[in-house]
Amino acid sequence: MGSSKGVESRILLQRLRAVMAEAGEGQDRLNSIVRLIAESMAAEVCSIYLRRDEQTLELCATEGLRAEAVHNTRLRIGEGLVGRVVKSANPVNEADAPKAKGFSYRPETGEEIYSSFLGVPISRLGAVLGVVVVQNTAPRIYTDDEIYALEIVAMVLAEMTELGVFAGPDDLSVPTQHSWPFFARGLIGQEGAAEGVVLLHEQQVVVANPVADDPDVEMAKLAAAIETLQSEVDRMYEADFAHEAGDHRDVLDTYRMFAQDRGWRRRMEASIDSGLAAIVAVEREQTSTRMRMERVADPYIRERLHDLDDLSNRLLRILSGGEGANGRDIPDNAVLVARNIGPGELLDYAGKIIGVVLEEGSVGSHAAIVARALAIPLVIQAEHISREALNGDPILVDGDSGVVHLRPEEKIVAAFREKLAMQAEAQHEYAALRDLPAETRNGVVVDLHMNAGLMADLPSLNTCGAQGVGLYRTELQFLIHARMPRRDDLVSLYTRVMDAAGDMPVTFRTLDIGSDKVLPYLKRVEEPNPALGWRAIRVGLDRPGVMRMQLQALIRAAKGRPLRVMFPFVAETDEYLQARDMVHAEIAREVAHKHVVPSDLKIGAMLETPSLAYAPDMFFKTTDFLSIGGNDLKQFFFAADRENELVRRRYDTLNLSFLDFIEHIVKRCTAARTPVSFCGEDAGRPLEALALAAMGLRNLSMRPASVGPVKRILRLVDLDDARAVISSARERGEISARPALTDWIAKLVS
């Protein structure tokens, strides 16, 4: 039996649905709705404000205020009490509105005679689409029951607004949120540009009838969906993690606890009891969760709220009969838009999308790593993108500058297409250079290699003009699975990598985990500064079982061919020597078992810490090769965390101090006759690559798409002249060589 509050809400919603079913234009429906709400709530005024664009609210209908104010009264977000409702995404309840802080007097409305004010956001899944307001002359605070009733009405209005029920024939009477252009500035996750249409990872649900015909039927739908959800969670719990302990088990325990939480279920049942359809009741709970997420700073509580949000998503999918990535019809020019996404989920879309835009994420996140491996543009931390976008919306992704244009204006599209055309023209030029060496005008040859981490990368080896794989990231296979890969699976993968490379060399970097790369099946160590903590080779030496297994897989995959193994994040000589001894021990074990071993074995290290640049001469003479890991080395050199946007832009690869440091490393390697390369994002940026070559580096490793641009610039220049430009900048006391090199190149190509 429903509560009296629920019965009253159901009666109001049923009357509301009858009004919306009447023939007429959008404005007529709105006029009828405000009259109905005012009558039902004994209010002298009821008004509906909807968003005209990202920053503006417009009075679209009123009962009680002056009629001439409709479509003429506009407020900025945050302006007045109505604007405050949108900004806070919470109800505003004032007994004496004209004296309330922030009250904005609009003489055309005549609302100054009304003291009491209640405004409730019209919101859907965290997006505030407008405000519904009731007012009375007598000063009073509206009751909780009245607030609840207006919130239920607002939820239905949100669904109707999304469906365009209130739009007129000229589309000007009542605006909808998803009709105006939207711009987001985020961070560069992966360079590149793409024009396409939105593909939402979290599929938006279209609700044709938000009002329940029969609450008992809707209760049954919710119960069945929750039962299905609980079964899904139980299968996750049992299938992948049944016998393994660790933090992941705790996470799933919490996840399952939420799926069975009676309070969560009761809140949705209360919404159904008030007259909402089951699917809208779930959306209402999800909207509430997302509002709380935005107000909570504590990362632990946010993560728990994220679990609830994800469960609501799954429940919506079950109720709407939605499908996952593999069952969807995906257009050829799809750009994936999501709040966040895991590496395994992103790989489900491999080959089906041309770009990714995330509302959350970090430069070093697993998704960013996969996006770079797939060579597709990625923009992260694009605020509100997932709630502003609709499936099929036109979208422009500029990964080079970290910006996104949703539903762009024609002049933006034209400029963007001009940029794409220039890039396409440049690609033809790069293709012509594919089989030519990166030889400078003064006869210096720089070897260009590519970075990889997935089998999908390997076809690029034959098309981009690279001379081998300078870095194969082995951690991706560990990150995208729910449990530790088996040795035989790794042997198979590494064999296929070497087969695909043919006679070209492949340098395998051993497992680089820790810091921002956390394996879901290993216990996470809480550290105050993970980037400087227990990671990479430090984990491998302290927990040698995984490293030995990986080394065995690499040795067996070589099948008698040459093998290059490189250890990440080496900070001192002893770490390298211990790791090298482990390789030799595994070689000896393979020989003892009469297994074939590599015909040639090279063991190297990544120089990512300044300390290793000052290691004893013995280290440089002992290691077979070194690779400068530019991304980490730069952040440690400048003491500026590359994940922290407040300081990430404070360092510059072309800072003369950093270039001097690179030259110091090159000189030490040259003296020891140890081959050295540079690996990282900067190796793939033409100006930076030129400067690194001028500092003496003769081997650079980068993403496949960067090989052509870097080869082109190197073939244009004389490295002696480039070095002279850098030296002149140093003598002038400049901090960075960037301005001088930029001017020099501009004159060279003009």
XYZ file of C-alpha atoms in Angstrom:
750
model
C 0.000 0.000 0.000
C 1.519 3.348 -0.987
C 2.005 6.260 1.422
C -0.389 9.242 1.363
C 2.457 11.328 -0.016
C 2.921 8.762 -2.798
C -0.812 8.721 -3.582
C -0.905 12.546 -3.837
C 2.135 12.547 -6.134
C 0.623 9.842 -8.335
C -2.596 11.841 -8.727
C -0.605 14.952 -9.702
C 1.540 12.992 -12.166
C -1.485 11.338 -13.752
C -3.077 14.753 -14.270
C 0.251 15.980 -15.639
C 0.424 13.113 -18.117
C -3.107 13.852 -19.304
C -2.110 17.457 -19.984
C 0.983 16.385 -21.921
C -1.073 13.957 -24.005
C -3.343 16.761 -25.224
C -2.896 18.001 -28.783
C -1.100 21.299 -29.135
C 2.263 22.994 -29.426
C 5.022 22.866 -26.834
C 4.125 26.277 -25.456
C 0.502 25.237 -24.960
C 1.625 22.193 -22.974
C 3.881 24.307 -20.776
C 1.101 26.821 -20.094
C -1.223 23.998 -19.065
C 1.449 22.422 -16.854
C 2.175 25.571 -14.828
C -1.574 26.095 -14.284
C -1.944 22.488 -13.111
C 1.002 22.654 -10.698
C -0.161 25.979 -9.239
C -3.640 24.587 -8.676
C -2.412 21.290 -7.181
C 0.028 22.976 -4.794
C -2.207 25.928 -3.864
C 0.451 28.282 -5.253
C -0.311 31.745 -6.579
C 2.593 31.455 -9.006
C 4.157 28.570 -10.887
C 6.914 29.252 -13.434
C 9.189 27.096 -15.557
C 12.637 28.330 -16.598
C 14.621 26.314 -19.158
C 18.186 26.699 -20.350
C 18.512 28.662 -23.564
C 22.227 27.857 -23.805
C 25.102 26.825 -21.558
C 24.993 30.028 -19.476
C 21.435 31.368 -19.842
C 18.016 30.547 -18.362
C 14.795 31.741 -19.947
C 11.336 32.078 -18.444
C 9.326 29.794 -20.741
C 5.952 29.625 -19.004
C 4.221 31.116 -15.966
C 0.956 31.123 -14.105
C 0.774 34.227 -11.906
C 3.608 36.400 -13.240
C 3.050 38.857 -16.081
C 2.536 37.103 -19.429
C 4.778 39.562 -21.288
C 7.776 38.309 -19.276
C 7.615 34.878 -20.982
C 10.590 34.441 -23.379
C 11.775 37.936 -22.408
C 13.082 37.361 -18.889
C 16.515 35.746 -18.908
C 18.994 35.010 -16.139
C 22.610 33.945 -16.126
C 23.491 30.693 -14.358
C 24.007 31.678 -10.707
C 22.031 34.913 -11.068
C 19.079 35.415 -8.732
C 17.362 32.667 -6.771
C 16.492 30.762 -9.954
C 20.093 30.874 -11.156
C 21.182 29.729 -7.698
C 19.043 26.593 -8.050
C 20.901 25.667 -11.261
C 24.348 26.454 -9.896
C 23.833 24.458 -6.697
C 21.651 21.776 -8.366
C 19.595 21.838 -5.151
C 16.206 23.257 -4.130
C 16.085 26.846 -2.846
C 13.378 27.481 -0.210
C 12.975 31.097 0.998
C 10.236 32.576 3.203
C 10.982 36.170 2.126
C 12.503 35.964 -1.351
C 12.904 39.732 -2.090
C 15.113 40.040 0.999
C 17.049 36.820 0.347
C 20.699 37.021 -0.570
C 21.162 37.112 -4.341
C 17.553 38.026 -5.202
C 17.497 39.576 -8.690
C 14.693 42.110 -9.239
C 13.091 41.872 -12.676
C 10.338 44.534 -12.966
C 8.758 42.938 -16.078
C 7.711 39.872 -14.033
C 5.906 41.612 -11.153
C 7.192 38.963 -8.755
C 8.266 41.434 -6.034
C 4.877 41.074 -4.306
C 5.426 37.352 -3.692
C 7.358 36.556 -0.532
C 7.673 32.770 -0.390
C 9.761 31.025 -3.050
C 10.493 27.369 -3.795
C 12.687 26.496 -6.776
C 13.579 22.907 -7.715
C 16.076 21.868 -10.424
C 14.756 20.104 -13.516
C 17.634 17.665 -13.831
C 18.482 14.404 -15.524
C 21.568 12.296 -14.715
C 23.361 15.254 -13.163
C 22.544 17.733 -15.937
C 20.347 20.646 -14.824
C 18.003 21.512 -17.697
C 15.964 24.191 -15.948
C 14.022 25.180 -12.826
C 10.380 24.866 -11.751
C 9.290 27.536 -9.247
C 6.225 28.037 -7.026
C 5.553 31.285 -5.127
C 3.010 32.725 -2.686
C 2.316 36.168 -1.298
C 2.343 35.115 2.348
C 5.831 34.488 3.819
C 6.381 30.818 4.638
C 8.796 27.937 4.256
C 7.493 25.152 2.021
C 7.203 21.737 3.664
C 9.282 18.642 2.889
C 6.197 17.047 1.320
C 5.770 20.025 -1.013
C 9.456 19.937 -1.976
C 9.190 16.198 -2.627
C 6.110 16.640 -4.825
C 7.771 19.377 -6.869
C 10.927 17.265 -7.263
C 8.853 14.391 -8.647
C 7.191 16.757 -11.120
C 10.600 18.188 -12.061
C 11.869 14.695 -12.852
C 9.046 14.160 -15.335
C 9.606 17.618 -16.832
C 13.279 16.685 -17.350
C 12.311 13.571 -19.302
C 9.845 15.558 -21.392
C 12.398 18.314 -22.059
C 14.938 15.726 -23.265
C 12.332 14.273 -25.616
C 11.626 17.725 -27.058
C 7.968 17.628 -26.020
C 7.991 21.378 -25.374
C 9.644 22.443 -28.628
C 7.524 24.499 -31.003
C 7.437 24.335 -34.804
C 10.080 27.069 -35.118
C 12.176 25.418 -32.383
C 12.342 28.777 -30.603
C 9.494 28.545 -28.109
C 11.302 26.278 -25.673
C 15.021 25.463 -25.973
C 16.443 22.048 -25.120
C 19.828 21.452 -23.558
C 21.145 19.273 -26.363
C 20.517 21.757 -29.161
C 23.245 24.315 -28.550
C 26.963 24.010 -29.304
C 29.121 22.861 -26.408
C 32.848 23.433 -25.971
C 35.108 21.631 -23.514
C 38.771 22.246 -22.793
C 40.486 19.221 -21.305
C 43.970 17.740 -21.243
C 45.885 16.099 -24.065
C 45.755 12.330 -23.566
C 46.860 11.407 -27.078
C 47.615 13.744 -29.944
C 45.691 13.704 -33.209
C 42.426 15.083 -34.559
C 39.129 13.482 -35.507
C 35.746 14.576 -36.848
C 32.879 12.193 -36.228
C 29.722 11.463 -34.294
C 29.239 10.704 -30.613
C 29.084 7.120 -29.386
C 28.175 7.116 -25.686
C 29.802 4.366 -23.647
C 26.990 4.778 -21.132
C 24.048 4.578 -23.494
C 21.398 7.206 -22.815
C 17.959 5.848 -22.102
C 14.952 7.310 -23.905
C 11.884 7.214 -21.646
C 8.710 7.552 -23.666
C 6.421 7.425 -20.619
C 7.976 8.638 -17.352
C 4.696 8.339 -15.423
C 3.731 4.874 -14.168
C 0.472 3.409 -15.446
C 0.488 0.862 -12.653
C 2.923 1.208 -9.706
C 2.652 -2.524 -8.954
C 3.844 -3.377 -12.475
C 6.728 -0.912 -12.148
C 7.684 -2.379 -8.759
C 7.808 -5.819 -10.366
C 10.015 -4.504 -13.199
C 12.424 -2.997 -10.672
C 12.520 -6.179 -8.585
C 13.262 -8.321 -11.657
C 15.974 -5.933 -12.836
C 17.639 -5.859 -9.400
C 17.571 -9.655 -9.300
C 19.297 -9.769 -12.715
C 21.813 -7.168 -11.539
C 22.623 -9.150 -8.402
C 23.131 -12.273 -10.525
C 25.545 -10.367 -12.792
C 27.536 -9.125 -9.796
C 27.588 -12.617 -8.282
C 28.958 -14.004 -11.558
C 31.696 -11.365 -11.564
C 32.469 -12.258 -7.958
C 32.628 -16.007 -8.519
C 34.082 -16.299 -12.016
C 37.235 -14.227 -11.784
C 38.069 -13.891 -8.127
C 36.625 -16.884 -6.297
C 39.857 -18.130 -4.789
C 42.126 -15.074 -4.781
C 42.531 -12.709 -1.840
C 43.468 -9.045 -2.105
C 42.110 -5.523 -2.400
C 40.142 -6.443 -5.526
C 38.155 -8.885 -3.383
C 37.309 -6.080 -0.964
C 36.167 -3.912 -3.880
C 33.866 -6.642 -5.182
C 32.588 -7.296 -1.662
C 31.617 -3.614 -1.440
C 30.142 -3.694 -4.932
C 28.014 -6.718 -4.090
C 26.982 -5.132 -0.805
C 25.705 -2.057 -2.655
C 23.814 -4.238 -5.156
C 21.986 -5.804 -2.206
C 21.575 -2.558 -0.240
C 17.989 -2.210 0.965
C 18.216 1.570 1.417
C 19.228 2.028 -2.230
C 16.300 -0.134 -3.289
C 13.826 1.591 -0.941
C 14.663 5.021 -2.387
C 13.835 3.804 -5.901
C 10.659 2.095 -4.687
C 9.569 5.345 -3.027
C 9.902 7.140 -6.377
C 7.757 4.489 -8.054
C 5.238 4.815 -5.226
C 5.111 8.531 -6.033
C 4.094 7.779 -9.606
C 7.325 7.459 -11.582
C 8.103 4.612 -13.971
C 10.782 2.181 -12.749
C 13.405 3.390 -15.213
C 12.862 7.029 -14.166
C 13.059 6.040 -10.498
C 16.511 4.560 -11.171
C 17.540 7.710 -13.038
C 16.338 9.838 -10.130
C 18.530 7.861 -7.723
C 21.483 8.112 -10.112
C 21.003 11.871 -10.447
C 21.063 12.171 -6.663
C 24.239 10.063 -6.496
C 26.002 12.173 -9.118
C 25.045 15.389 -7.349
C 26.591 14.001 -4.164
C 29.712 12.914 -6.053
C 30.288 16.471 -7.250
C 30.110 17.807 -3.691
C 32.370 15.195 -2.047
C 36.128 15.768 -1.984
C 37.111 12.624 -0.084
C 38.446 10.134 -2.698
C 37.292 7.066 -0.740
C 33.690 8.287 -0.464
C 33.734 9.384 -4.126
C 34.828 5.880 -5.120
C 31.961 4.352 -3.150
C 29.499 6.766 -4.778
C 31.031 5.826 -8.147
C 30.156 2.186 -7.358
C 26.525 3.195 -6.780
C 26.537 5.225 -9.988
C 27.893 2.260 -11.942
C 25.255 -0.041 -10.450
C 22.550 2.409 -11.508
C 24.012 2.356 -15.031
C 23.835 -1.411 -15.119
C 20.278 -1.320 -13.802
C 19.263 1.166 -16.497
C 20.813 -1.051 -19.159
C 18.863 -4.067 -17.861
C 15.565 -2.144 -17.730
C 16.030 -0.695 -21.222
C 17.368 -3.873 -22.812
C 20.631 -2.135 -23.808
C 23.732 -3.922 -25.101
C 27.481 -3.717 -24.488
C 30.147 -2.633 -26.991
C 30.203 -5.918 -28.909
C 26.467 -5.960 -29.534
C 26.075 -2.349 -30.673
C 25.751 -0.914 -34.144
C 28.747 1.429 -34.255
C 29.110 3.994 -37.073
C 32.386 4.184 -39.001
C 33.248 7.652 -37.661
C 32.363 7.044 -34.004
C 34.039 9.061 -31.245
C 33.619 7.348 -27.884
C 32.422 9.642 -25.073
C 32.424 8.473 -21.447
C 32.913 9.680 -17.905
C 35.721 7.161 -17.567
C 36.604 3.771 -18.992
C 38.891 0.879 -18.156
C 41.578 -0.410 -20.536
C 39.750 -3.677 -21.213
C 36.510 -1.840 -22.046
C 38.379 0.524 -24.371
C 39.977 -2.408 -26.169
C 36.462 -3.729 -26.874
C 36.112 -0.703 -29.159
C 39.501 -1.191 -30.893
C 39.171 -0.705 -34.636
C 35.616 0.636 -34.239
C 36.268 4.225 -33.096
C 38.354 7.164 -34.318
C 38.703 9.095 -31.053
C 37.940 9.150 -27.321
C 36.761 11.913 -24.981
C 36.664 11.294 -21.228
C 35.210 13.415 -18.450
C 37.749 12.037 -15.975
C 41.044 10.156 -16.345
C 44.704 11.159 -16.253
C 47.580 11.445 -18.705
C 49.085 8.229 -17.346
C 45.834 6.302 -16.903
C 45.355 2.824 -18.324
C 42.853 4.185 -20.851
C 45.365 6.797 -22.009
C 48.007 4.110 -22.436
C 45.640 2.021 -24.569
C 44.532 5.070 -26.600
C 48.164 5.851 -27.362
C 48.743 2.224 -28.341
C 45.723 2.415 -30.678
C 47.016 5.767 -32.030
C 43.612 7.471 -31.666
C 43.109 11.035 -30.400
C 42.208 11.242 -26.713
C 41.073 14.234 -24.654
C 40.663 13.716 -20.900
C 39.070 15.769 -18.122
C 36.560 17.331 -20.547
C 34.065 18.563 -17.959
C 30.373 17.639 -18.376
C 30.918 16.081 -21.821
C 29.125 12.824 -21.028
C 25.946 14.562 -19.904
C 25.985 17.158 -22.699
C 26.464 14.665 -25.534
C 23.850 12.519 -27.252
C 24.468 9.530 -29.498
C 24.946 10.738 -33.058
C 25.844 14.330 -32.145
C 28.537 15.791 -34.423
C 31.812 16.149 -32.543
C 35.322 17.466 -33.239
C 38.211 16.136 -31.143
C 41.474 18.079 -31.195
C 43.927 15.940 -29.256
C 46.781 18.289 -30.212
C 45.356 21.078 -28.059
C 43.042 19.127 -25.726
C 39.756 20.682 -26.872
C 36.399 19.246 -27.934
C 33.620 20.879 -29.973
C 30.202 19.255 -29.613
C 27.522 20.245 -32.140
C 29.977 22.822 -33.545
C 29.039 25.882 -35.578
C 29.862 25.849 -39.299
C 32.833 28.210 -39.012
C 34.424 25.906 -36.408
C 33.818 22.876 -38.638
C 35.356 24.658 -41.634
C 38.518 25.591 -39.720
C 38.814 22.082 -38.311
C 38.432 20.454 -41.729
C 41.142 22.744 -43.061
C 43.433 21.452 -40.322
C 42.543 17.833 -41.179
C 43.213 18.499 -44.858
C 46.647 19.924 -44.057
C 47.399 16.872 -41.929
C 46.271 14.542 -44.713
C 48.509 16.370 -47.180
C 51.412 16.050 -44.775
C 50.736 12.315 -44.443
C 51.244 11.896 -48.197
C 54.586 13.628 -47.849
C 55.559 11.390 -44.923
C 54.562 8.268 -46.866
C 56.999 9.263 -49.624
C 59.785 9.317 -47.023
C 58.953 5.883 -45.607
C 61.858 3.977 -47.180
C 64.379 6.808 -46.897
C 66.756 7.178 -43.932
C 66.422 10.016 -41.419
C 69.660 11.522 -42.710
C 70.446 15.173 -42.017
C 71.991 17.506 -44.570
C 75.394 17.104 -42.964
C 75.260 13.310 -43.352
C 74.191 12.250 -39.840
C 71.776 9.302 -39.757
C 69.340 9.070 -36.834
C 67.660 5.697 -36.328
C 63.913 6.035 -35.724
C 62.071 3.286 -33.873
C 58.454 2.984 -32.768
C 56.838 2.333 -29.407
C 54.267 -0.451 -29.096
C 52.257 -2.325 -26.505
C 49.640 -4.288 -28.413
C 49.645 -6.637 -31.362
C 47.476 -4.039 -33.095
C 50.524 -1.738 -33.194
C 52.754 -4.103 -35.155
C 51.311 -3.589 -38.665
C 52.464 0.048 -38.348
C 56.060 -1.182 -38.305
C 55.972 -1.821 -42.043
C 54.032 1.303 -42.971
C 55.423 4.119 -40.816
C 59.080 3.859 -41.812
C 60.431 2.798 -38.406
C 63.518 0.569 -38.179
C 62.273 -1.544 -35.305
C 60.415 -1.438 -31.998
C 62.419 0.657 -29.563
C 60.029 -0.028 -26.690
C 57.447 -2.774 -26.340
C 55.401 -2.125 -23.183
C 54.691 -5.526 -21.678
C 52.431 -4.253 -18.875
C 49.350 -3.740 -21.048
C 48.648 -7.480 -21.123
C 48.744 -7.458 -17.321
C 46.546 -4.361 -16.975
C 43.674 -5.387 -19.226
C 42.984 -8.749 -17.609
C 41.259 -9.535 -14.327
C 43.935 -12.055 -13.310
C 47.616 -12.715 -13.832
C 48.382 -13.851 -17.418
C 49.751 -17.391 -17.729
C 53.323 -17.942 -18.900
C 52.193 -19.909 -21.962
C 49.921 -17.032 -23.002
C 52.830 -14.603 -22.723
C 55.089 -16.933 -24.728
C 52.468 -17.005 -27.470
C 52.068 -13.212 -27.470
C 55.807 -12.424 -27.467
C 56.359 -14.983 -30.235
C 53.758 -13.265 -32.400
C 55.370 -9.872 -31.713
C 58.783 -11.119 -32.874
C 57.249 -12.888 -35.857
C 55.510 -9.673 -36.901
C 58.749 -7.680 -36.563
C 60.664 -10.149 -38.748
C 64.317 -9.145 -38.983
C 63.745 -5.827 -37.236
C 64.749 -5.564 -33.553
C 62.231 -5.450 -30.712
C 63.207 -4.147 -27.272
C 60.957 -5.624 -24.588
C 60.581 -3.530 -21.436
C 59.827 -5.758 -18.459
C 56.735 -5.159 -16.363
C 56.452 -1.480 -15.412
C 53.759 -1.371 -12.733
C 53.189 0.820 -9.715
C 52.626 4.576 -9.585
C 49.668 5.121 -11.966
C 49.662 1.521 -13.273
C 47.967 -0.689 -10.695
C 47.174 -4.328 -11.409
C 43.624 -5.165 -10.263
C 44.692 -8.535 -8.820
C 47.712 -7.392 -6.775
C 47.367 -5.725 -3.389
C 47.806 -1.990 -3.765
C 50.374 -0.400 -1.481
C 49.237 2.969 -0.173
C 52.104 5.419 -0.663
C 52.288 9.184 -0.161
C 54.072 9.599 -3.509
C 53.634 6.528 -5.750
C 55.645 8.000 -8.655
C 58.701 7.947 -6.391
C 57.746 4.747 -4.611
C 57.501 1.000 -5.046
C 57.280 0.541 -8.785
C 58.805 -1.087 -11.874
C 62.123 -2.852 -11.186
C 61.714 -2.318 -7.428
C 58.576 -4.483 -7.482
C 60.274 -7.046 -9.699
C 63.271 -7.433 -7.390
C 61.192 -7.548 -4.202
C 58.623 -9.953 -5.706
C 60.761 -11.901 -8.201
C 58.189 -14.571 -9.101
C 56.425 -12.467 -11.737
C 59.690 -11.185 -13.206
C 61.121 -14.704 -13.519
C 57.936 -15.890 -15.207
C 58.085 -12.997 -17.677
C 61.790 -13.567 -18.419
C 61.111 -17.264 -19.072
C 58.329 -16.282 -21.493
C 60.624 -13.876 -23.370
C 63.471 -16.388 -23.618
C 61.159 -19.125 -24.925
C 59.396 -16.771 -27.346
C 62.744 -15.870 -28.960
C 63.093 -19.471 -30.217
C 66.768 -19.030 -30.896
C 66.430 -15.507 -32.317
C 68.164 -12.405 -30.859
C 66.487 -10.999 -27.730
C 66.606 -7.494 -26.258
C 65.366 -7.044 -22.668
C 65.228 -3.699 -20.864
C 64.525 -3.001 -17.192
C 62.508 0.128 -16.272
C 63.166 2.727 -13.590
C 66.698 1.653 -12.681
C 68.047 4.160 -10.151
C 71.370 2.559 -9.141
C 73.891 0.044 -10.431
C 73.000 -2.766 -8.009
C 69.401 -2.867 -9.259
C 70.566 -3.436 -12.803
C 73.120 -6.075 -11.773
C 70.527 -8.026 -9.763
C 68.063 -7.949 -12.653
C 70.770 -8.967 -15.145
C 71.722 -11.912 -12.910
C 68.063 -13.024 -12.964
C 68.156 -13.111 -16.774
C 71.357 -15.153 -16.785
C 69.893 -17.533 -14.188
C 66.849 -18.132 -16.388
C 69.088 -18.685 -19.433
C 71.065 -21.270 -17.451
C 67.843 -22.970 -16.370
C 66.648 -23.177 -19.980
C 69.992 -24.637 -21.069
C 69.816 -27.222 -18.260
C 66.390 -28.268 -19.577
C 67.858 -28.468 -23.088
C 65.611 -25.654 -24.342
C 66.781 -23.402 -27.148
C 68.072 -20.007 -25.986
C 68.468 -16.677 -27.843
C 71.287 -16.511 -30.360
C 72.188 -13.052 -29.082
C 71.135 -11.495 -25.785
C 71.245 -7.779 -25.034
C 70.259 -6.558 -21.544
C 69.641 -2.848 -21.070
C 68.160 -0.332 -18.672
C 65.906 2.698 -18.854
C 67.498 5.842 -17.516
C 64.543 7.614 -15.904
C 66.119 8.951 -12.707
C 68.819 11.657 -12.567
C 70.820 9.456 -10.158
C 71.601 6.914 -12.880
C 73.182 9.614 -15.045
C 75.896 9.856 -12.365
C 76.395 6.115 -11.832
C 79.972 4.758 -11.793
C 81.725 4.186 -15.124
C 81.393 0.455 -14.464
C 77.615 0.695 -14.937
C 77.887 2.333 -18.342
C 80.445 -0.264 -19.442
C 78.395 -3.187 -18.108
C 74.986 -2.447 -19.584
C 74.497 -3.479 -23.205
C 72.380 -0.420 -24.025
C 70.524 2.455 -22.377
C 67.232 4.114 -23.218
C 66.480 7.534 -21.768
C 62.876 7.428 -20.516
C 62.051 11.042 -21.265
C 58.605 11.250 -19.650
C 59.724 10.261 -16.152
C 63.228 11.731 -16.374
C 61.835 15.146 -17.227
C 59.370 15.245 -14.342
C 62.076 14.225 -11.863
C 64.578 16.676 -13.322
C 62.138 19.584 -12.968
C 60.450 18.288 -9.777
C 57.125 18.780 -11.583
C 54.569 15.966 -11.576
C 53.365 15.396 -15.139
C 49.981 14.266 -13.738
C 49.511 17.592 -11.945
C 48.094 20.169 -14.317
C 49.083 22.997 -11.946
C 52.765 22.319 -12.568
C 52.891 20.023 -15.599
C 53.329 22.913 -18.025
C 56.132 24.466 -16.017
C 58.803 22.306 -17.585
C 60.064 22.382 -21.136
C 62.109 19.742 -22.951
C 63.978 22.516 -24.749
C 64.996 24.130 -21.459
C 68.741 24.550 -21.882
C 69.479 23.000 -18.492
C 67.644 19.831 -19.532
C 69.374 19.739 -22.925
C 72.732 20.071 -21.145
C 71.736 17.138 -18.935
C 70.843 15.027 -21.980
C 74.194 15.879 -23.534
C 75.950 14.813 -20.322
C 74.274 11.378 -20.544
C 75.168 11.019 -24.228
C 78.829 11.845 -23.509
C 79.033 9.238 -20.750
C 77.512 6.594 -23.034
C 79.845 7.565 -25.865
C 82.868 7.260 -23.575
C 81.737 3.774 -22.509
C 80.748 2.828 -26.103
C 77.245 2.044 -24.849
C 74.413 2.582 -27.366
C 71.838 5.090 -26.082
C 68.387 6.044 -27.318
C 65.655 8.445 -26.237
C 62.134 7.104 -25.730
C 59.066 9.151 -24.897
C 56.542 11.663 -26.149
C 59.235 14.260 -26.856
C 61.044 11.930 -29.268
C 57.957 12.148 -31.501
C 57.707 15.948 -31.522
C 59.698 17.289 -34.484
C 61.288 20.324 -32.808
C 62.177 18.357 -29.674
C 63.526 15.451 -31.764
C 65.735 17.894 -33.658
C 67.150 19.298 -30.409
C 67.772 15.787 -29.001
C 69.635 14.820 -32.179
C 71.679 18.029 -31.889
C 72.659 16.923 -28.377
C 74.177 13.758 -29.868
C 71.358 11.206 -29.732
C 71.289 8.922 -32.770
C 68.359 6.705 -31.845
C 64.830 7.924 -31.060
C 61.722 5.853 -30.264
C 58.207 7.256 -30.648
C 54.607 6.431 -31.565
C 54.257 5.239 -35.182
C 52.400 8.356 -36.385
C 55.342 10.549 -35.329
C 58.003 8.783 -37.408
C 57.093 10.655 -40.608
C 57.062 14.203 -39.149
C 60.349 13.610 -37.287
C 62.031 12.105 -40.356
C 60.913 15.072 -42.439
C 62.423 17.702 -40.155
C 65.687 15.811 -39.680
C 66.161 15.534 -43.459
C 65.698 19.316 -43.741
C 68.439 20.398 -41.333
C 72.154 20.472 -40.748
C 72.690 19.316 -37.158
C 75.798 21.465 -36.802
C 73.702 24.525 -37.600
C 70.994 23.390 -35.158
C 73.617 22.946 -32.448
C 74.949 26.423 -33.172
C 71.442 27.902 -32.743
C 71.154 26.199 -29.344
C 74.623 27.368 -28.299
C 73.797 30.955 -29.260
C 70.642 30.843 -27.139
C 72.717 29.575 -24.230
C 75.272 32.372 -24.635
C 72.470 34.958 -24.648
C 71.314 33.652 -21.285
C 67.985 32.350 -22.575
C 66.170 29.744 -20.499
C 64.846 27.707 -23.425
C 66.082 27.020 -26.941
C 62.503 26.826 -28.194
C 62.091 30.420 -29.488
C 65.457 30.360 -31.279
C 64.890 26.922 -32.865
C 61.326 27.831 -33.881
C 62.492 31.004 -35.662
C 65.366 29.159 -37.331
C 63.127 26.391 -38.670
C 60.540 28.927 -39.873
C 63.197 30.717 -41.947
C 64.568 27.404 -43.206
C 61.256 26.231 -44.641
C 59.979 29.620 -45.860
